[in-house]
Amino acid sequence: MGNSKLYKGSLNTIILKLLEEQGKMYGYEITQKVKELTKGELNITEGALYPALHKLEAEGLLDVEVAKVDNRLRKYYKLTEQGEKETVNRLAELEEFIRSMQNLVNPDWSIN
Amino acid sequence: MNKLTEDQIQELYKFTRAHFVYHFDLQTELVDHLANGIESLQAKNPHLSFQEALDKEFKKFGIFGFQDVIADRSKALSKKYWKIILRFYKEFFSLPKILLTLLLCVLLFIVLKETALGYQQYAITGVFLLFLIPATIKLVRYHRILKKKDRKWMLEEMLLANIGMINFIQIPIQLMNIRFEIENNYIILLLSIASITLLLLFYVMVFVIPPKAEELLEETYPEYKMMSTL
């Protein structure tokens, strides 16, 4: 597993982005999807995922849906309208952050 | 892939209860998570027993187990609870109910103004008790209803149990010990407004929100409606 501290601040944005792409997802599916996309580099811990989901739900960014699947109830999360708008903002913020980091790590010393 | 049986799912519910998850909403989510994890472990390694797979899956939650998840869930829901309170509380400060709020403030102002100096604290205590006695009766009743239920929902407990209310009972007791001799009209007015604002907040918590609990729970938990019709 890579340095998970670096990812930690972006967990909410990662969740929002995934839900934007996939529509609705359940907790376990999110952990697996992230693992798959990052080729095992990022492993979202269960202890961090659910608190993040519950917080986003309380903020009104996510909505929940329940369905009965194989003998049990499954809770799906999806973006609310407000959540969709917020995803765009947060992704823009994250991209800005990545650009700033790149400038810091790899400064362009040339004189224009 | 081999799916878990109904009995094994019940076993997982028991497991979450044994690990201090008492609320059905959170239990359900964790049970599904553990079940998915166990199924995928068993798919990779068919010789792994249910118990072994469960232990492995639970370890992923870290040494504190479900504690973080429970604590944060309750934090997230109290945020939601305050939002609900605010939604109904705001009504008392917008038309038409604001007229009632103002009327109550004026009434309390007149009462305090007419009360002899040195006795104003009893007038305020009286007003608070007038509210507190029926409120306490209501809260005890809600508490009994909650106790009878097998399935506990975290938000339902917040909506009905109002733990914060216990502190409220101290207010009249504290007030009795202070001798009020206020002649200044502005201070009397301020005191009236402060008392009424506070009383209305608790009125909303005890008398307005609990009767709507069912509706608010359905709004929060899609599974609530599902479970009550099953």
Coordinates of C-alpha atoms in Angstrom, one line a residue:
Chain A
M1 CA 0.0 0.0 0.0
G2 CA 1.3 3.4 -0.9
N3 CA 1.4 6.4 1.5
S4 CA -2.2 6.5 2.5
K5 CA -1.7 9.8 4.4
L6 CA -1.4 11.5 1.0
Y7 CA -4.8 10.2 -0.1
K8 CA -6.6 10.7 3.2
G9 CA -7.6 14.3 2.6
S10 CA -9.0 13.4 -0.8
L11 CA -11.2 10.5 0.3
N12 CA -14.4 12.4 0.1
T13 CA -13.6 13.7 -3.3
I14 CA -12.7 10.2 -4.5
I15 CA -16.1 8.9 -3.2
L16 CA -18.0 11.7 -4.9
K17 CA -16.1 11.1 -8.2
L18 CA -16.8 7.4 -8.2
L19 CA -20.5 7.9 -7.5
E20 CA -20.6 10.4 -10.3
E21 CA -19.3 7.8 -12.7
Q22 CA -21.1 4.7 -11.4
G23 CA -24.4 6.1 -10.3
K24 CA -25.2 4.1 -7.2
M25 CA -22.7 2.0 -5.2
Y26 CA -22.6 0.3 -1.8
G27 CA -19.8 0.5 0.7
Y28 CA -17.9 -2.7 -0.1
E29 CA -18.2 -2.0 -3.8
I30 CA -16.5 1.3 -3.3
T31 CA -13.5 -0.2 -1.4
Q32 CA -13.1 -2.8 -4.2
K33 CA -13.4 -0.3 -7.0
V34 CA -10.8 2.0 -5.5
K35 CA -8.4 -0.9 -5.0
E36 CA -9.0 -2.0 -8.6
L37 CA -8.5 1.5 -10.1
T38 CA -5.3 2.2 -8.2
K39 CA -4.1 -1.3 -8.8
G40 CA -4.0 -2.0 -5.1
E41 CA -2.0 1.2 -4.4
L42 CA -4.8 2.7 -2.4
N43 CA -6.6 0.6 0.1
I44 CA -9.5 2.5 1.7
T45 CA -9.9 1.2 5.2
E46 CA -13.4 0.3 6.3
G47 CA -12.9 2.4 9.4
A48 CA -12.5 5.5 7.2
L49 CA -15.0 4.8 4.4
Y50 CA -18.2 4.5 6.4
P51 CA -17.6 7.6 8.5
A52 CA -16.9 9.5 5.2
L53 CA -20.1 8.2 3.6
H54 CA -22.2 9.0 6.6
K55 CA -20.8 12.5 6.8
L56 CA -21.5 13.2 3.1
E57 CA -25.0 11.9 3.6
A58 CA -25.5 14.2 6.6
E59 CA -24.3 17.1 4.6
G60 CA -27.0 16.3 2.0
L61 CA -24.6 15.4 -0.8
L62 CA -25.6 11.7 -0.8
D63 CA -28.9 10.0 -0.8
V64 CA -29.5 6.4 0.3
E65 CA -31.5 3.5 -1.2
V66 CA -32.0 0.1 0.2
A67 CA -32.5 -3.1 -1.7
K68 CA -32.8 -6.8 -0.6
V69 CA -29.9 -8.7 -2.2
D70 CA -29.1 -12.4 -1.3
N71 CA -30.8 -12.7 2.1
R72 CA -29.7 -9.3 3.2
L73 CA -30.4 -5.6 3.0
R74 CA -27.9 -3.6 1.0
K75 CA -27.6 0.2 1.3
Y76 CA -26.7 2.0 -1.8
Y77 CA -25.4 5.6 -2.0
K78 CA -25.9 8.0 -4.8
L79 CA -25.4 11.7 -5.4
T80 CA -28.1 14.2 -4.7
E81 CA -28.5 17.2 -6.9
Q82 CA -26.5 19.2 -4.4
G83 CA -23.9 16.4 -4.4
E84 CA -23.5 16.6 -8.2
K85 CA -22.7 20.3 -8.0
E86 CA -20.4 19.8 -5.1
T87 CA -18.5 17.1 -7.0
V88 CA -17.7 19.5 -9.8
N89 CA -16.3 22.0 -7.2
R90 CA -14.3 19.5 -5.3
L91 CA -12.8 18.0 -8.4
A92 CA -11.7 21.4 -9.5
E93 CA -10.2 22.0 -6.1
L94 CA -8.4 18.7 -6.2
E95 CA -7.0 19.5 -9.7
E96 CA -5.8 22.9 -8.6
F97 CA -4.1 21.2 -5.6
I98 CA -2.4 18.6 -7.8
R99 CA -1.1 21.5 -10.1
S100 CA 0.2 23.4 -7.1
M101 CA 1.9 20.2 -5.8
Q102 CA 3.5 19.6 -9.1
N103 CA 4.9 23.2 -9.1
L104 CA 6.2 22.7 -5.6
V105 CA 7.8 19.3 -6.3
N106 CA 9.0 20.1 -9.8
P107 CA 9.5 23.8 -10.0
D108 CA 10.0 25.5 -13.3
W109 CA 13.2 27.5 -12.8
S110 CA 13.4 28.9 -16.3
I111 CA 13.1 32.7 -16.8
N112 CA 10.3 33.7 -19.1
Chain B
M1 CA -19.7 -17.6 -5.8
N2 CA -21.2 -19.2 -2.7
K3 CA -23.6 -16.9 -1.0
L4 CA -24.1 -16.7 2.8
T5 CA -27.2 -18.4 4.2
E6 CA -30.0 -16.6 6.2
D7 CA -28.6 -18.2 9.4
Q8 CA -25.1 -16.9 8.7
I9 CA -26.5 -13.4 8.1
Q10 CA -28.3 -13.6 11.5
E11 CA -24.9 -14.7 12.9
L12 CA -23.4 -11.5 11.5
Y13 CA -26.1 -9.4 13.1
K14 CA -25.3 -11.1 16.4
F15 CA -21.6 -10.4 15.8
T16 CA -22.2 -6.6 15.3
R17 CA -24.3 -6.5 18.5
A18 CA -21.5 -8.2 20.4
H19 CA -19.2 -5.5 19.1
F20 CA -21.3 -2.7 20.5
V21 CA -23.3 -1.8 17.4
Y22 CA -26.8 -1.5 18.8
H23 CA -28.6 0.3 16.1
F24 CA -30.3 -1.6 13.3
D25 CA -29.4 1.0 10.6
L26 CA -25.7 0.6 11.2
Q27 CA -25.9 -3.1 11.9
T28 CA -27.5 -3.7 8.5
E29 CA -24.8 -1.8 6.6
L30 CA -21.9 -3.5 8.5
V31 CA -23.6 -7.0 8.0
D32 CA -23.7 -6.5 4.3
H33 CA -20.1 -5.3 4.2
L34 CA -18.8 -8.3 6.3
A35 CA -20.9 -10.7 4.2
N36 CA -19.4 -9.3 0.9
G37 CA -15.9 -9.6 2.3
I38 CA -16.5 -13.2 3.6
E39 CA -18.0 -14.3 0.3
S40 CA -15.1 -13.0 -1.7
L41 CA -12.5 -14.5 0.7
Q42 CA -14.3 -17.8 0.4
A43 CA -14.4 -17.6 -3.3
K44 CA -10.6 -17.2 -3.4
N45 CA -10.1 -19.9 -0.8
P46 CA -13.0 -22.4 -0.6
H47 CA -11.5 -24.2 2.4
L48 CA -11.7 -21.1 4.6
S49 CA -14.5 -21.5 7.2
F50 CA -17.2 -18.8 7.8
Q51 CA -15.6 -18.0 11.2
E52 CA -12.1 -17.7 9.9
A53 CA -13.2 -15.4 7.0
L54 CA -15.2 -13.3 9.5
D55 CA -12.2 -12.8 11.7
K56 CA -10.1 -11.8 8.8
E57 CA -12.7 -9.3 7.5
F58 CA -13.2 -7.8 11.0
K59 CA -9.5 -7.3 11.4
K60 CA -9.6 -4.8 8.5
F61 CA -11.6 -2.4 10.7
G62 CA -8.5 -2.0 12.9
I63 CA -7.9 -2.6 16.6
F64 CA -10.8 -0.4 17.6
G65 CA -13.3 -2.5 15.5
F66 CA -16.5 -0.7 14.8
Q67 CA -15.9 2.1 17.4
D68 CA -14.8 4.8 14.9
V69 CA -17.7 3.9 12.6
I70 CA -20.2 4.1 15.5
A71 CA -18.8 7.4 16.9
D72 CA -18.8 9.1 13.5
R73 CA -22.2 7.8 12.6
S74 CA -23.6 9.4 15.8
K75 CA -21.8 12.6 15.0
A76 CA -23.2 12.7 11.5
L77 CA -26.7 12.0 12.8
S78 CA -26.7 14.6 15.5
K79 CA -25.8 17.1 12.8
K80 CA -28.9 15.9 11.0
Y81 CA -30.9 16.1 14.1
W82 CA -30.0 19.8 14.6
K83 CA -30.8 20.5 11.0
I84 CA -34.3 19.0 11.6
I85 CA -34.7 21.1 14.8
L86 CA -33.7 24.2 13.0
R87 CA -36.2 23.5 10.2
F88 CA -39.1 23.5 12.6
Y89 CA -37.7 26.1 15.0
K90 CA -37.3 28.6 12.1
E91 CA -41.1 28.6 11.7
F92 CA -41.5 30.5 15.0
F93 CA -39.4 33.3 13.6
S94 CA -41.2 33.8 10.3
L95 CA -44.8 34.7 9.5
P96 CA -47.4 33.8 10.8
K97 CA -45.9 32.1 13.9
I98 CA -43.6 35.0 14.7
L99 CA -46.7 36.9 15.8
L100 CA -47.2 34.2 18.5
T101 CA -43.5 34.4 19.5
L102 CA -43.8 38.2 19.9
L103 CA -47.0 37.9 21.8
L104 CA -45.4 35.5 24.2
C105 CA -42.4 37.8 24.7
V106 CA -44.7 40.7 25.4
L107 CA -46.7 38.7 27.8
L108 CA -43.7 37.6 29.8
F109 CA -42.4 41.2 29.7
I110 CA -45.7 42.4 31.3
V111 CA -45.6 39.7 33.9
L112 CA -42.0 40.5 34.9
K113 CA -42.8 44.2 34.9
E114 CA -45.8 43.8 37.2
T115 CA -44.0 41.4 39.6
A116 CA -42.6 43.0 42.7
L117 CA -38.9 43.5 42.8
G118 CA -37.1 40.6 44.4
Y119 CA -39.8 38.1 43.3
Q120 CA -39.2 38.1 39.5
Q121 CA -37.1 34.9 39.8
Y122 CA -40.3 33.1 40.9
A123 CA -42.2 34.4 37.9
I124 CA -39.6 33.0 35.5
T125 CA -39.3 29.7 37.4
G126 CA -43.1 29.5 37.2
V127 CA -43.1 29.9 33.5
F128 CA -40.3 27.3 33.0
L129 CA -42.1 24.8 35.3
L130 CA -45.4 25.3 33.4
F131 CA -43.5 24.0 30.4
L132 CA -41.3 21.5 32.1
I133 CA -43.9 19.4 33.8
P134 CA -45.8 18.4 30.7
A135 CA -42.5 18.1 28.8
T136 CA -41.1 15.6 31.4
I137 CA -44.3 13.6 31.2
K138 CA -44.0 13.4 27.4
L139 CA -40.3 12.5 27.6
V140 CA -41.0 9.6 30.0
R141 CA -43.7 8.3 27.7
Y142 CA -41.3 8.4 24.7
H143 CA -38.7 6.7 26.7
R144 CA -41.1 3.8 27.4
I145 CA -42.0 3.5 23.7
L146 CA -38.3 3.3 22.7
K147 CA -37.6 0.7 25.3
K148 CA -40.3 -1.6 24.0
K149 CA -38.9 -1.6 20.4
D150 CA -36.6 -4.5 19.4
R151 CA -35.1 -2.6 16.5
K152 CA -33.2 0.5 17.5
W153 CA -32.6 3.4 15.1
M154 CA -30.0 5.9 16.1
L155 CA -31.9 8.9 14.8
E156 CA -35.1 7.7 16.5
E157 CA -33.4 7.8 19.8
M158 CA -32.2 11.3 19.2
L159 CA -35.6 12.4 18.1
L160 CA -37.4 10.9 21.0
A161 CA -34.9 10.7 23.9
N162 CA -33.5 14.3 23.8
I163 CA -30.8 13.6 26.3
G164 CA -29.9 17.3 26.4
M165 CA -33.3 18.0 28.0
I166 CA -32.0 16.7 31.3
N167 CA -29.8 19.8 31.7
F168 CA -32.8 21.9 31.1
I169 CA -34.4 20.9 34.3
Q170 CA -31.7 22.6 36.2
I171 CA -32.6 26.0 34.8
P172 CA -35.5 26.8 37.1
I173 CA -33.6 25.4 40.1
Q174 CA -30.7 27.7 39.4
L175 CA -33.0 30.6 38.8
M176 CA -34.6 30.2 42.2
N177 CA -31.3 30.9 43.9
I178 CA -30.8 34.3 42.2
R179 CA -32.7 37.3 43.5
F180 CA -33.9 39.4 40.6
E181 CA -34.4 43.1 41.1
I182 CA -34.6 44.4 37.6
E183 CA -36.1 47.7 36.9
N184 CA -34.5 48.5 33.6
N185 CA -37.1 47.9 30.8
Y186 CA -34.5 46.9 28.3
I187 CA -33.1 44.2 30.5
I188 CA -36.6 42.9 31.3
L189 CA -37.3 42.8 27.6
L190 CA -34.0 41.0 26.9
L191 CA -34.7 38.5 29.6
S192 CA -38.2 37.8 28.2
I193 CA -36.9 37.3 24.7
A194 CA -34.1 35.0 25.9
S195 CA -36.5 32.9 28.0
I196 CA -39.1 32.6 25.2
T197 CA -36.5 31.7 22.6
L198 CA -35.1 29.0 24.8
L199 CA -38.6 27.7 25.7
L200 CA -39.6 27.5 22.1
L201 CA -36.5 25.6 21.2
F202 CA -37.4 22.9 23.7
Y203 CA -41.0 23.1 22.7
V204 CA -39.9 22.1 19.2
M205 CA -37.7 19.3 20.5
V206 CA -40.3 17.8 22.8
F207 CA -43.7 18.5 21.2
V208 CA -43.2 19.3 17.6
I209 CA -40.6 16.8 16.3
P210 CA -41.4 13.5 18.1
P211 CA -44.9 13.2 16.6
K212 CA -43.3 13.5 13.2
A213 CA -40.6 11.0 14.0
E214 CA -42.1 8.3 11.8
E215 CA -42.1 10.6 8.8
L216 CA -38.6 11.9 9.5
L217 CA -37.2 8.3 9.9
E218 CA -38.7 7.3 6.6
E219 CA -37.0 10.3 5.0
T220 CA -33.6 9.3 6.6
Y221 CA -33.8 5.5 6.4
P222 CA -35.2 4.0 3.3
E223 CA -34.9 0.6 5.1
Y224 CA -37.2 1.9 7.9
K225 CA -40.2 1.8 5.6
M226 CA -39.1 -1.5 4.1
M227 CA -38.7 -3.1 7.5
S228 CA -42.0 -1.9 8.8
T229 CA -43.8 -3.4 5.9
L230 CA -41.9 -6.7 5.9

